[in-house]
């Protein structure tokens, strides 16, 4: 009997150690790799109250650091069991102009995006499709046909005309990789022109919400997700783009399985900003004018917690309103989906059903600080959606300044 008890005890201990290892692994993955602090601010993680910097001499404790800089520190359980070594960046807390206003986007892609195919009738009664026969697919981005760079729909037509039915090399991008194929245009007697059997698009336009502007840096940030082609879902590769003033004229409410949408029109052809980045975390660029809004501090990512908050959204005209929401979940693991939010404001629920397309980029505020921006709606529940940290967007906005400087040097 004693031997069996000993075996059971060992088995229980093994399971306990396995469970502990799994728990520590989960905690490791949940903890951020980097935190930001103001000079003199103690390192405290509200979402992980039991985690604190290592005590003693094992690591520099940034809780007492007052100098601006970047330091390593080890996070522990109870100050003694090491979990993860992270980097703490001590910096002045940023302040930005929080907007929530609508803006129109006009963007030209790098290359011609294939958005569809059509069969071409032949004299013998059959059909052909040179683009498909060349191995091209929906979502491929054609950047060169023969000697012609295809930066517009007209350039594609000119390249096909120049080939006059002869085989030409086609350079295209698929999933970020440059590829090469050969295409032979055919004559379309019905339209009287050389064709490849593919529909292409060289530009996109739409409506979104401006999250913030940094007057000191001269940059803006919006959407919280990339501008994608409506037919293919592919992110538009930016060649050039600008934002213009916009007015919201109506809204189709969202229902389960059918996301709603804000409707608007551009107020002017005059650009108020130049797009420099169409990235996974939003649209960023340099400003050409002053943006209206309120100057607010940005919350560092580790300061964002579940609980009451608000979004600033414009569902009519040009002026945003604050609406109550609940932050249901906060995560550092996914760089694009840091927050799960739920709309609780009766007036917004009555007007839109919750979150609709066009509200992407709406600022999220908690305790008076900008904590993030709305990015997506949950299709099966329009009252809920995702958000991204404002801190992440500010870091991307700073990259837009660098891109602007490089563009000016190139010019």
Coordinates of C-alpha atoms in Angstrom, one line a residue:
X1 CA 0.0 0.0 0.0
X2 CA 2.8 2.4 0.8
X3 CA 4.4 1.8 -2.6
X4 CA 1.1 2.6 -4.4
X5 CA 0.6 5.8 -2.3
X6 CA 4.1 6.8 -3.2
X7 CA 3.4 6.3 -6.9
X8 CA 0.2 8.3 -6.7
X9 CA 2.0 11.1 -4.9
X10 CA 4.7 11.1 -7.6
X11 CA 2.0 11.1 -10.3
X12 CA 0.2 14.0 -8.6
X13 CA 3.4 15.9 -8.3
X14 CA 4.2 15.4 -12.0
X15 CA 0.7 16.6 -13.0
X16 CA 1.1 19.6 -10.7
X17 CA 4.4 20.5 -12.2
X18 CA 3.0 20.1 -15.7
X19 CA 0.1 22.4 -14.8
X20 CA 2.4 24.9 -13.3
X21 CA 4.6 24.9 -16.4
X22 CA 1.6 25.4 -18.6
X23 CA 0.3 28.2 -16.5
X24 CA 3.7 29.9 -16.6
X25 CA 3.9 29.4 -20.3
X26 CA 0.5 31.0 -20.8
X27 CA 1.5 33.9 -18.5
X28 CA 4.8 34.4 -20.5
X29 CA 2.8 34.6 -23.8
X30 CA 0.3 37.1 -22.3
X31 CA 2.9 39.5 -20.8
X32 CA 4.1 42.3 -23.1
X33 CA 7.6 42.3 -24.5
X34 CA 7.9 46.1 -23.9
X35 CA 6.3 48.6 -21.6
X36 CA 6.4 52.4 -21.6
X37 CA 6.7 54.5 -18.5
X38 CA 6.8 58.2 -17.7
X39 CA 9.9 59.3 -15.8
X40 CA 9.4 58.3 -12.2
X41 CA 6.4 56.1 -12.9
X42 CA 6.4 52.8 -11.1
X43 CA 6.2 49.7 -13.2
X44 CA 2.8 48.3 -12.5
X45 CA 0.7 46.0 -14.8
X46 CA -3.0 46.5 -13.8
X47 CA -4.1 43.4 -15.8
X48 CA -1.5 41.3 -14.0
X49 CA -1.6 42.7 -10.4
X50 CA 0.4 39.7 -9.1
X51 CA 3.3 40.3 -11.4
X52 CA 6.0 42.8 -10.4
X53 CA 9.7 43.6 -11.2
X54 CA 12.3 41.3 -9.7
X55 CA 13.6 42.4 -6.3
X56 CA 17.2 42.6 -5.3
X57 CA 20.1 42.7 -7.8
X58 CA 19.0 40.3 -10.5
X59 CA 17.7 43.1 -12.7
X60 CA 17.5 46.8 -12.8
X61 CA 14.2 47.9 -11.3
X62 CA 12.7 50.6 -13.5
X63 CA 10.2 51.4 -10.8
X64 CA 12.8 53.8 -9.4
X65 CA 14.2 55.0 -12.8
X66 CA 13.7 58.6 -13.5
X67 CA 16.0 59.1 -16.4
X68 CA 14.6 58.8 -20.0
X69 CA 16.0 55.7 -21.7
X70 CA 15.5 52.0 -22.4
X71 CA 16.1 49.4 -19.8
X72 CA 15.7 45.6 -19.3
X73 CA 13.8 44.3 -16.3
X74 CA 12.6 40.9 -15.2
X75 CA 9.0 40.4 -14.4
X76 CA 8.3 37.9 -11.6
X77 CA 5.5 36.3 -9.5
X78 CA 5.6 37.9 -6.1
X79 CA 9.0 39.5 -6.7
X80 CA 10.9 36.2 -6.7
X81 CA 9.8 33.7 -9.4
X82 CA 11.2 35.0 -12.7
X83 CA 8.7 34.9 -15.6
X84 CA 9.9 37.1 -18.4
X85 CA 12.6 39.7 -19.2
X86 CA 11.1 42.7 -21.0
X87 CA 12.3 46.1 -22.1
X88 CA 11.0 49.2 -20.3
X89 CA 11.1 52.5 -22.2
X90 CA 11.1 55.6 -20.0
X91 CA 9.8 58.5 -22.0
X92 CA 7.6 61.6 -21.7
X93 CA 3.9 60.7 -22.1
X94 CA 2.7 61.7 -25.6
X95 CA -0.2 64.0 -26.2
X96 CA -2.2 64.1 -29.5
X97 CA -5.2 65.8 -31.0
X98 CA -8.0 63.2 -30.7
X99 CA -10.4 63.5 -33.7
X100 CA -13.2 61.0 -34.4
X101 CA -14.0 63.0 -37.6
X102 CA -14.7 61.3 -41.0
X103 CA -12.3 61.6 -43.8
X104 CA -12.3 60.5 -47.5
X105 CA -9.5 58.4 -48.9
X106 CA -8.2 58.5 -52.5
X107 CA -5.4 56.0 -53.1
X108 CA -3.5 54.8 -56.1
X109 CA -2.0 51.3 -56.0
X110 CA 1.5 50.2 -57.0
X111 CA 0.6 48.3 -60.1
X112 CA -2.7 47.2 -61.5
X113 CA -4.7 44.8 -59.3
X114 CA -6.5 42.0 -61.0
X115 CA -10.1 42.1 -59.7
X116 CA -11.8 39.8 -62.2
X117 CA -11.7 37.8 -65.4
X118 CA -13.8 37.6 -68.6
X119 CA -13.7 35.2 -71.5
X120 CA -13.0 36.7 -74.9
X121 CA -15.1 35.5 -77.9
X122 CA -13.1 34.2 -80.9
X123 CA -13.9 34.1 -84.6
X124 CA -14.2 30.3 -84.5
X125 CA -17.0 30.6 -81.9
X126 CA -14.8 29.6 -79.0
X127 CA -13.5 31.7 -76.1
X128 CA -10.1 32.3 -74.6
X129 CA -8.6 34.0 -71.6
X130 CA -4.9 34.8 -72.0
X131 CA -4.5 36.0 -68.4
X132 CA -5.8 32.7 -66.9
X133 CA -3.7 30.7 -69.4
X134 CA -0.7 32.7 -68.2
X135 CA -1.4 31.5 -64.6
X136 CA -2.5 34.9 -63.3
X137 CA -5.0 34.9 -60.4
X138 CA -7.5 37.2 -58.7
X139 CA -5.6 39.5 -56.4
X140 CA -2.3 39.4 -58.4
X141 CA -0.8 42.9 -58.9
X142 CA 0.6 43.4 -62.4
X143 CA 3.5 45.9 -62.3
X144 CA 5.0 45.5 -65.8
X145 CA 3.8 44.2 -69.2
X146 CA 6.7 44.0 -71.8
X147 CA 8.6 47.3 -71.4
X148 CA 5.6 49.2 -70.0
X149 CA 5.2 49.8 -66.2
X150 CA 1.5 49.3 -65.5
X151 CA 0.8 51.9 -62.8
X152 CA -2.6 52.6 -64.3
X153 CA -5.5 51.0 -66.2
X154 CA -4.5 53.0 -69.2
X155 CA -0.9 51.7 -69.1
X156 CA -2.2 48.1 -69.2
X157 CA -4.2 48.9 -72.3
X158 CA -1.2 50.6 -73.9
X159 CA 1.0 47.6 -73.2
X160 CA -1.4 45.2 -74.7
X161 CA -1.8 47.4 -77.8
X162 CA 2.0 47.6 -78.2
X163 CA 2.3 43.8 -78.1
X164 CA -0.1 43.5 -81.1
X165 CA -0.8 39.8 -80.4
X166 CA 2.8 38.9 -79.7
X167 CA 3.8 37.1 -76.4
X168 CA 5.1 39.5 -73.7
X169 CA 6.6 39.0 -70.3
X170 CA 4.4 40.0 -67.4
X171 CA 5.9 40.9 -64.0
X172 CA 3.5 40.6 -61.1
X173 CA 3.3 40.4 -57.3
X174 CA 1.6 37.6 -55.5
X175 CA 1.6 37.3 -51.7
X176 CA 4.4 39.8 -51.5
X177 CA 6.6 37.8 -53.9
X178 CA 7.6 39.0 -57.4
X179 CA 6.9 36.5 -60.2
X180 CA 7.2 36.3 -64.0
X181 CA 5.0 34.8 -66.7
X182 CA 4.3 35.2 -70.4
X183 CA 1.0 36.4 -71.8
X184 CA -0.3 36.5 -75.4
X185 CA -3.0 39.1 -76.0
X186 CA -5.9 38.1 -78.3
X187 CA -7.9 40.3 -80.6
X188 CA -11.5 41.0 -79.5
X189 CA -13.6 41.6 -82.6
X190 CA -16.5 42.8 -80.5
X191 CA -14.7 45.7 -79.0
X192 CA -12.0 46.2 -81.6
X193 CA -9.0 45.9 -79.3
X194 CA -6.3 43.7 -77.9
X195 CA -7.3 42.1 -74.6
X196 CA -6.0 39.8 -71.9
X197 CA -9.3 38.8 -70.4
X198 CA -8.6 40.4 -67.0
X199 CA -10.2 43.3 -65.2
X200 CA -7.8 45.6 -63.3
X201 CA -8.1 48.4 -60.8
X202 CA -5.4 51.1 -60.1
X203 CA -7.1 53.1 -57.4
X204 CA -9.4 53.0 -54.4
X205 CA -11.7 55.4 -52.6
X206 CA -13.7 55.3 -49.4
X207 CA -14.7 56.8 -46.1
X208 CA -13.1 56.2 -42.7
X209 CA -12.6 57.8 -39.3
X210 CA -9.6 59.9 -38.3
X211 CA -8.2 58.7 -34.9
X212 CA -5.7 61.4 -34.0
X213 CA -3.2 63.9 -35.3
X214 CA 0.1 64.9 -33.8
X215 CA 0.6 68.5 -34.6
X216 CA 4.3 68.5 -33.4
X217 CA 5.2 65.6 -35.7
X218 CA 2.9 66.7 -38.4
X219 CA 1.2 63.3 -38.9
X220 CA -2.2 61.7 -38.7
X221 CA -3.5 58.2 -38.0
X222 CA -6.7 56.6 -38.9
X223 CA -8.7 53.4 -39.6
X224 CA -6.7 51.0 -37.5
X225 CA -6.6 48.5 -40.4
X226 CA -5.4 48.7 -44.0
X227 CA -7.4 49.9 -47.0
X228 CA -8.2 46.8 -48.9
X229 CA -9.7 46.2 -52.4
X230 CA -13.5 45.6 -52.2
X231 CA -13.4 42.7 -54.7
X232 CA -10.3 40.8 -53.7
X233 CA -9.9 41.7 -50.0
X234 CA -6.2 42.3 -50.7
X235 CA -4.5 45.2 -49.0
X236 CA -3.9 48.0 -51.6
X237 CA -0.1 48.4 -52.2
X238 CA 0.4 52.2 -51.8
X239 CA 1.9 54.1 -54.7
X240 CA 0.4 57.5 -53.7
X241 CA -2.7 58.7 -51.8
X242 CA -4.3 61.5 -49.9
X243 CA -7.1 62.2 -47.5
X244 CA -9.8 64.9 -48.0
X245 CA -12.6 66.4 -45.9
X246 CA -15.8 64.3 -45.8
X247 CA -19.4 64.5 -44.5
X248 CA -21.5 61.6 -43.3
X249 CA -24.8 61.7 -45.1
X250 CA -26.5 58.5 -43.9
X251 CA -26.1 55.1 -42.4
X252 CA -27.4 51.6 -43.0
X253 CA -27.7 49.9 -39.6
X254 CA -25.9 46.6 -38.9
X255 CA -27.6 43.4 -38.1
X256 CA -26.3 39.9 -37.2
X257 CA -24.6 38.5 -40.4
X258 CA -24.9 41.8 -42.2
X259 CA -22.6 44.7 -41.2
X260 CA -23.9 48.2 -41.6
X261 CA -22.2 51.1 -43.3
X262 CA -21.7 54.8 -43.0
X263 CA -22.4 56.8 -46.2
X264 CA -20.6 60.0 -47.0
X265 CA -19.4 62.3 -49.7
X266 CA -16.2 64.2 -50.2
X267 CA -16.5 67.9 -49.5
X268 CA -13.5 69.0 -51.5
X269 CA -10.9 67.8 -53.9
X270 CA -8.3 69.7 -51.7
X271 CA -6.1 67.2 -49.9
X272 CA -5.7 67.7 -46.1
X273 CA -3.1 65.0 -45.8
X274 CA -0.7 62.7 -47.7
X275 CA -0.9 59.0 -47.1
X276 CA 2.6 57.5 -46.4
X277 CA 1.7 54.1 -45.0
X278 CA -1.2 51.7 -45.7
X279 CA -0.3 49.2 -43.1
X280 CA -1.8 46.3 -41.1
X281 CA -2.4 48.7 -38.2
X282 CA -4.0 51.6 -40.1
X283 CA -3.5 54.4 -42.5
X284 CA -0.8 57.0 -41.6
X285 CA 0.5 60.1 -43.3
X286 CA 1.7 63.7 -43.1
X287 CA -0.7 66.6 -42.5
X288 CA -1.3 69.6 -44.7
X289 CA -3.6 71.5 -42.3
X290 CA -4.8 71.7 -38.8
X291 CA -7.1 69.0 -37.6
X292 CA -9.9 69.8 -35.2
X293 CA -10.2 67.8 -32.0
X294 CA -9.2 67.7 -28.3
X295 CA -5.6 67.4 -27.0
X296 CA -5.4 64.3 -24.9
X297 CA -2.7 62.1 -23.4
X298 CA -2.1 58.6 -24.8
X299 CA -2.4 55.7 -22.4
X300 CA 0.5 53.2 -22.5
X301 CA -0.7 49.8 -23.5
X302 CA -0.2 48.2 -20.1
X303 CA -2.5 50.8 -18.6
X304 CA -5.5 49.8 -20.6
X305 CA -8.0 47.6 -18.6
X306 CA -11.4 46.1 -19.0
X307 CA -14.3 48.2 -18.0
X308 CA -16.3 51.3 -19.0
X309 CA -14.9 53.5 -21.8
X310 CA -16.2 55.6 -24.7
X311 CA -15.7 56.0 -28.4
X312 CA -15.9 59.2 -30.5
X313 CA -17.7 58.6 -33.7
X314 CA -19.4 60.6 -36.4
X315 CA -22.6 59.1 -37.7
X316 CA -24.0 62.3 -39.2
X317 CA -22.4 65.4 -40.6
X318 CA -18.8 66.2 -39.6
X319 CA -18.9 66.4 -35.8
X320 CA -18.2 63.4 -33.6
X321 CA -20.0 62.5 -30.4
X322 CA -19.0 60.4 -27.5
X323 CA -20.8 57.0 -27.0
X324 CA -20.5 54.6 -24.1
X325 CA -18.9 51.2 -24.6
X326 CA -17.5 48.4 -22.4
X327 CA -13.9 47.1 -23.0
X328 CA -14.5 43.4 -22.5
X329 CA -11.0 42.0 -23.2
X330 CA -7.4 43.4 -23.5
X331 CA -4.6 41.4 -25.0
X332 CA -1.0 42.1 -25.9
X333 CA -0.6 38.9 -27.9
X334 CA -2.3 40.0 -31.2
X335 CA -0.7 43.2 -32.6
X336 CA -3.9 44.0 -34.6
X337 CA -6.6 42.9 -32.2
X338 CA -5.7 44.2 -28.7
X339 CA -9.3 45.0 -27.5
X340 CA -12.7 43.5 -27.7
X341 CA -15.3 46.2 -27.1
X342 CA -19.1 46.2 -26.8
X343 CA -21.4 49.2 -27.5
X344 CA -23.7 50.0 -24.6
X345 CA -24.9 53.4 -25.5
X346 CA -28.6 53.3 -26.4
X347 CA -28.5 56.2 -28.8
X348 CA -25.7 54.6 -30.9
X349 CA -27.4 51.2 -30.8
X350 CA -30.6 52.8 -32.0
X351 CA -29.0 54.7 -34.8
X352 CA -26.5 52.1 -36.2
X353 CA -27.1 48.8 -34.4
X354 CA -23.6 49.2 -33.0
X355 CA -20.4 49.3 -35.0
X356 CA -20.6 49.7 -38.8
X357 CA -18.2 50.1 -41.7
X358 CA -16.8 53.6 -41.8
X359 CA -16.4 53.8 -38.0
X360 CA -13.0 52.1 -38.2
X361 CA -10.6 54.5 -36.6
X362 CA -13.0 55.9 -34.1
X363 CA -11.0 56.8 -31.0
X364 CA -11.5 54.8 -27.8
X365 CA -11.0 56.7 -24.5
X366 CA -10.7 55.5 -21.0
X367 CA -10.2 57.6 -17.9
X368 CA -9.7 60.7 -20.1
X369 CA -6.9 59.2 -22.1
X370 CA -6.7 57.8 -25.7
X371 CA -6.3 54.1 -25.4
X372 CA -7.0 52.8 -28.9
X373 CA -9.2 52.9 -32.0
X374 CA -12.0 50.7 -33.4
X375 CA -10.9 48.4 -36.2
X376 CA -13.5 45.8 -37.0
X377 CA -17.0 44.8 -36.2
X378 CA -18.0 41.2 -35.3
X379 CA -20.2 40.2 -38.2
X380 CA -22.5 38.0 -36.2
X381 CA -22.8 40.6 -33.4
X382 CA -22.6 44.3 -34.6
X383 CA -22.7 45.5 -31.0
X384 CA -19.2 44.2 -30.5
X385 CA -15.9 44.7 -32.3
X386 CA -12.2 44.9 -32.1
X387 CA -9.8 47.7 -31.3
X388 CA -6.0 48.4 -31.5
X389 CA -3.8 50.2 -28.9
X390 CA -3.3 53.9 -29.5
X391 CA 0.4 53.4 -28.6
X392 CA 0.8 51.0 -31.5
X393 CA -0.8 53.6 -33.9
X394 CA 1.5 56.4 -32.6
X395 CA 4.6 54.2 -33.3
X396 CA 3.4 53.7 -36.9
X397 CA 2.6 57.4 -37.3
X398 CA 6.2 58.1 -36.4
X399 CA 7.3 55.8 -39.2
X400 CA 5.2 57.9 -41.6
X401 CA 7.5 60.9 -40.8
X402 CA 10.5 58.8 -41.9
X403 CA 8.7 57.7 -45.1
X404 CA 7.9 61.3 -45.8
X405 CA 11.5 62.3 -45.4
X406 CA 12.6 59.5 -47.7
X407 CA 10.0 60.5 -50.3
X408 CA 11.3 64.1 -50.3
X409 CA 14.9 62.9 -50.8
X410 CA 13.8 60.7 -53.7
X411 CA 12.1 63.6 -55.4

